[in-house]
XYZ file of C-alpha atoms in Angstrom:
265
model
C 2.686 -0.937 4.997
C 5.858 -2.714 3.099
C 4.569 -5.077 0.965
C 7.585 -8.388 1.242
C 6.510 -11.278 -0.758
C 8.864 -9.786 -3.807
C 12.165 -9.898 -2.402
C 14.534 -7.275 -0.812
C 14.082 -4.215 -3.731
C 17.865 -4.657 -4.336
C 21.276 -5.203 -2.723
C 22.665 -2.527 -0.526
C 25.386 0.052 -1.565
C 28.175 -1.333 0.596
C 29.644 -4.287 -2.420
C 31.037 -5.919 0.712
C 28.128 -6.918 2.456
C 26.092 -7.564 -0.801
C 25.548 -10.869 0.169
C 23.871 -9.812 3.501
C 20.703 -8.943 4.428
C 21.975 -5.825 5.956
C 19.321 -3.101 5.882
C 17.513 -3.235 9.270
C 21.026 -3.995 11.072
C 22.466 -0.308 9.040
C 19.146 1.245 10.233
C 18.827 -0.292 13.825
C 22.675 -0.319 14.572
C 22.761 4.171 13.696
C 19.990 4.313 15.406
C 20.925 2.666 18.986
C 24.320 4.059 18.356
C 22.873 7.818 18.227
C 20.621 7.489 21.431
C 23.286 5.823 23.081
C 25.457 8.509 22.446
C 23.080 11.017 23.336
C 22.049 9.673 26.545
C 18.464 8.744 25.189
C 18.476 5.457 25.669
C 19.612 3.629 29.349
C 19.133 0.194 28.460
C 17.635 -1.942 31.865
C 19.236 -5.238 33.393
C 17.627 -7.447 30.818
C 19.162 -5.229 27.993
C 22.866 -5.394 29.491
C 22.841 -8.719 30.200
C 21.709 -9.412 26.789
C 24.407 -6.935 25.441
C 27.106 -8.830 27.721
C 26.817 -12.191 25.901
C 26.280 -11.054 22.489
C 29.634 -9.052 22.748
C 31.552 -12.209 24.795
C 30.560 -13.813 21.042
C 31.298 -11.296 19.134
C 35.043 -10.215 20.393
C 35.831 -14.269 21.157
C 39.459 -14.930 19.642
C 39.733 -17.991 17.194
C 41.631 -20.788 18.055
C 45.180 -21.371 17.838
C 45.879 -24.341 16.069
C 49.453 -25.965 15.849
C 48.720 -26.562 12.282
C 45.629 -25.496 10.509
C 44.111 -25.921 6.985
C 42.458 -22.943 5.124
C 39.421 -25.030 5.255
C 39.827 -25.369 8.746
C 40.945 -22.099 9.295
C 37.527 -20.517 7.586
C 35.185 -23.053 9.818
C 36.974 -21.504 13.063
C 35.818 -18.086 11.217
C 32.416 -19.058 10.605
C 31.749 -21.303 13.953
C 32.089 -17.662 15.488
C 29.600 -16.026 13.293
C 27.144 -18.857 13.688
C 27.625 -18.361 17.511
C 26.906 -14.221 17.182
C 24.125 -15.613 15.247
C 22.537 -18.087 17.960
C 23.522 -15.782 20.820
C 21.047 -13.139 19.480
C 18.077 -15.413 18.477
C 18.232 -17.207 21.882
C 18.322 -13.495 23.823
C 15.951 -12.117 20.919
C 13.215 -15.221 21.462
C 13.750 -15.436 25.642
C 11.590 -12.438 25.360
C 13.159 -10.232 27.839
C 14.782 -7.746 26.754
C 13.006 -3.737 25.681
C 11.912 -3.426 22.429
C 14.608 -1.201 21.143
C 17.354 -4.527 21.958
C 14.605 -6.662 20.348
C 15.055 -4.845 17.378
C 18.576 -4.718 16.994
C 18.912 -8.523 18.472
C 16.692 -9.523 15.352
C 18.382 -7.129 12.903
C 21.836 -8.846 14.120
C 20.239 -12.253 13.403
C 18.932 -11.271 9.847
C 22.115 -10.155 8.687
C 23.688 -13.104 10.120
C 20.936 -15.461 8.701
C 24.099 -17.475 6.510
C 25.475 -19.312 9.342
C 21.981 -20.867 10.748
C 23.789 -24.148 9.361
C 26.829 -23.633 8.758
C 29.712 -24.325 9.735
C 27.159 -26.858 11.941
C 23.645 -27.775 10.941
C 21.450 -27.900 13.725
C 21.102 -30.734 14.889
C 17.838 -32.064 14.483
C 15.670 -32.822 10.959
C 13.053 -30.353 12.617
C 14.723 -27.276 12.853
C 14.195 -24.517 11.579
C 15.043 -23.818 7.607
C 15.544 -20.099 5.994
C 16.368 -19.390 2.768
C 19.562 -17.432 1.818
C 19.094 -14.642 -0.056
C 20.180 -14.838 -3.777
C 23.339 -13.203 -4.687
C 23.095 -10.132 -6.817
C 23.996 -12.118 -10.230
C 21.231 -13.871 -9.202
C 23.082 -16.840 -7.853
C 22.537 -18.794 -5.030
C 25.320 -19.418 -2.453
C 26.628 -23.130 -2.343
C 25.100 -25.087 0.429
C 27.583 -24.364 3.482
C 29.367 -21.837 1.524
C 28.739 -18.718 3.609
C 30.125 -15.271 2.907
C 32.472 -15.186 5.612
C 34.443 -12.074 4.957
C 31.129 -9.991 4.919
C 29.942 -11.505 7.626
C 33.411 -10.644 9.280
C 33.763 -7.077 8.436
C 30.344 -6.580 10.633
C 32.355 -7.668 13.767
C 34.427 -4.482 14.733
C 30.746 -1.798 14.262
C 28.881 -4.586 16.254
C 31.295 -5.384 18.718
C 31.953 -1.483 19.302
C 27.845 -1.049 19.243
C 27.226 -3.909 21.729
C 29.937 -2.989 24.229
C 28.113 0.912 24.691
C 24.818 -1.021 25.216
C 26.315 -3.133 28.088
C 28.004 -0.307 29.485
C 25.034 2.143 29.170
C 23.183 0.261 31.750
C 22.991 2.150 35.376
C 26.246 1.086 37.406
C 25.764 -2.634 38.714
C 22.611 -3.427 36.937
C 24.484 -6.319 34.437
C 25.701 -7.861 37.263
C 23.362 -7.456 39.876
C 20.418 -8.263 38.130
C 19.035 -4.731 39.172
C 18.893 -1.435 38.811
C 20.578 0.332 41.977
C 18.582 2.645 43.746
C 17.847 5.615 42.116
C 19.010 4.819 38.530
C 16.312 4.350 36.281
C 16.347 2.544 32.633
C 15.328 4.259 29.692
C 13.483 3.172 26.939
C 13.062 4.885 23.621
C 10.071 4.442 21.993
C 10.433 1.829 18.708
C 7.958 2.063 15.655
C 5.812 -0.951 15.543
C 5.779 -2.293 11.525
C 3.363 -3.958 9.336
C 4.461 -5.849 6.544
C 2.601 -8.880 3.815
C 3.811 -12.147 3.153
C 2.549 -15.131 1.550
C 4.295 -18.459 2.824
C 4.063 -20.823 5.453
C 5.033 -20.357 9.651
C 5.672 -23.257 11.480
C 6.858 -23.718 15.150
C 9.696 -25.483 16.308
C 9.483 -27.139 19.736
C 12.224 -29.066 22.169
C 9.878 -30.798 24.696
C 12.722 -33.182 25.708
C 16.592 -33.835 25.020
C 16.885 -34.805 21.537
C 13.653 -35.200 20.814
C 12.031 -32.039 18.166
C 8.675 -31.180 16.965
C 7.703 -29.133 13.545
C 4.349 -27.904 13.355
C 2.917 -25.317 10.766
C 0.454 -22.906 11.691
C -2.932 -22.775 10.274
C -5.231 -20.104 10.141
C -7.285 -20.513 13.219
C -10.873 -19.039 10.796
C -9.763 -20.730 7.299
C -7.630 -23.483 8.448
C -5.397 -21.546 5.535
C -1.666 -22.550 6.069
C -0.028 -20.008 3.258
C -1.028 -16.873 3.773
C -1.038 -13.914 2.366
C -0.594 -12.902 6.018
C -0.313 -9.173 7.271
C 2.143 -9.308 10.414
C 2.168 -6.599 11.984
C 4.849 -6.235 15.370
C 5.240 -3.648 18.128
C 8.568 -5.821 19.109
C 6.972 -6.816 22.100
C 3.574 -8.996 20.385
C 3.280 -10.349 16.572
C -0.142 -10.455 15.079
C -1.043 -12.167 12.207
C -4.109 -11.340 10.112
C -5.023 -13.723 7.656
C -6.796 -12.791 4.005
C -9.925 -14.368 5.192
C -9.852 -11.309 8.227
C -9.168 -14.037 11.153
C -6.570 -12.086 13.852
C -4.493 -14.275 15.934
C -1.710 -13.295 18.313
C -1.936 -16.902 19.802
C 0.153 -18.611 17.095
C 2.947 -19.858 19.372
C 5.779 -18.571 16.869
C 8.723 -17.306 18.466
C 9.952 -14.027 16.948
C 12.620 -15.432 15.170
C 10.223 -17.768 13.080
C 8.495 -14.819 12.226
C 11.164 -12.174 11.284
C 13.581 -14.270 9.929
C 11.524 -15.253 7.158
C 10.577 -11.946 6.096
C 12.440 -10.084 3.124
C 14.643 -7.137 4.327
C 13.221 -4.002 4.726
């Protein structure tokens, strides 16, 4: 077991994605790109489909403006990130893709975790909050202030990562919804984790157009709302175990809500 309520243990090596949360998306990214490339992994419908619109977002030209600011110029930049960033929560939270696209959907979405509001907030006072990661120094990043050339130099690995997924898929499946007859999918098998945090969850609901909901979840045994919570995840079901013993996998969370609050690890 990890134990995450003290932070991420450190920056990683590469100084240009310092500011990132990086460490799953290095681990998950060598990983898929090793049993891709060793025929270990044939990624079903779900997966290429999922693949397919993560990669339209992540090789989507800017715009070409007449006449453009910088400040413009670096919105355009981080409007795409932001979309890479949504594309993979929405895909990562619809719940149907395998669990080894899970995990490198929600790896994707950690690193990107910057752009949740920026360059556009979401748009309601419900949504969901995350808190940046401090900057090595220590520092925390201005509000809207991204670090869009980190975030950037991710695009070509992902893009180049994403595109084998889609294509690994048996011939047709993407577009047909299906697997053709006699092709079969693939799935490697992904370690489940455990980790510890102390904090609050708390689910975010659309029941209508415009109209959000916030609630936090409470220990169904204690009625505790902050944990120290052991979460543990098979990437298919999270479990939360409260310090008073009480198990629920009934919370409501959506992955995201749950991952993208923990520390990475």
């Amino acid at each position: 077991m990890v134990d995450m309520t003290h932070g991420d243990g450190g920056p990683p090596a590469d100084s240009g994605a310092r500011t990132l949360r990086t460490r799953s998306l290095d681990r998950e990214s060598a990983r898929a790109e090793r049993l891709l490339a060793t025929g270990g992994w044939l990624p079903a419908p779900a997966d290429a489909e999922a693949a397919t619109r993560v990669l339209a977002r992540l090789t989507a030209p800017l715009p070409v403006r007449r006449t453009a600011s910088e400040r413009t110029r670096t919105a355009d930049r981080d409007r795409r990130l932001q979309r890479v960033l949504r594309s993979a929560v929405h895909h990562l939270d619809a719940g149907a893709v395998g669990a080894p696209t899970a995990a490198l959907l929600a790896a994707v979405a950690r690193a990107l975790l910057p752009w949740h509001a920026a360059p556009n907030p979401p748009a309601a006072a419900a949504a969901p909050r995350y808190d940046t990661p401090p900057e090595p120094n220590g520092a925390a990043h201005a509000p809207g202030r991204p670090p869009t050339d980190a975030g950037e130099a991710l695009l070509p690995r992902l893009s180049s990562l994403f595109a084998s997924l889609a294509e690994a898929a048996p011939a047709g499946a993407a577009s047909a919804g299906a697997a053709p007859a006699g092709a079969a999918s693939a799935a490697p098998p992904v370690e489940p984790w455990s980790v510890r945090y102390a904090g609050r969850f708390r689910h975010y609901g659309r029941p209508a157009p415009q109209v959000w909901t916030a609630r936090t979840f409470h220990c169904p045994g204690c009625a505790g709302a902050d944990g120290p919570w052991t979460v543990t995840c098979d990437w298919r079901l999270v479990t939360l175990v409260c310090v008073c013993g009480s198990v629920s996998d009934d919370h409501g969370l959506a992955f995201s809500e749950v991952w993208l609050l923990l520390p990475d690890g």
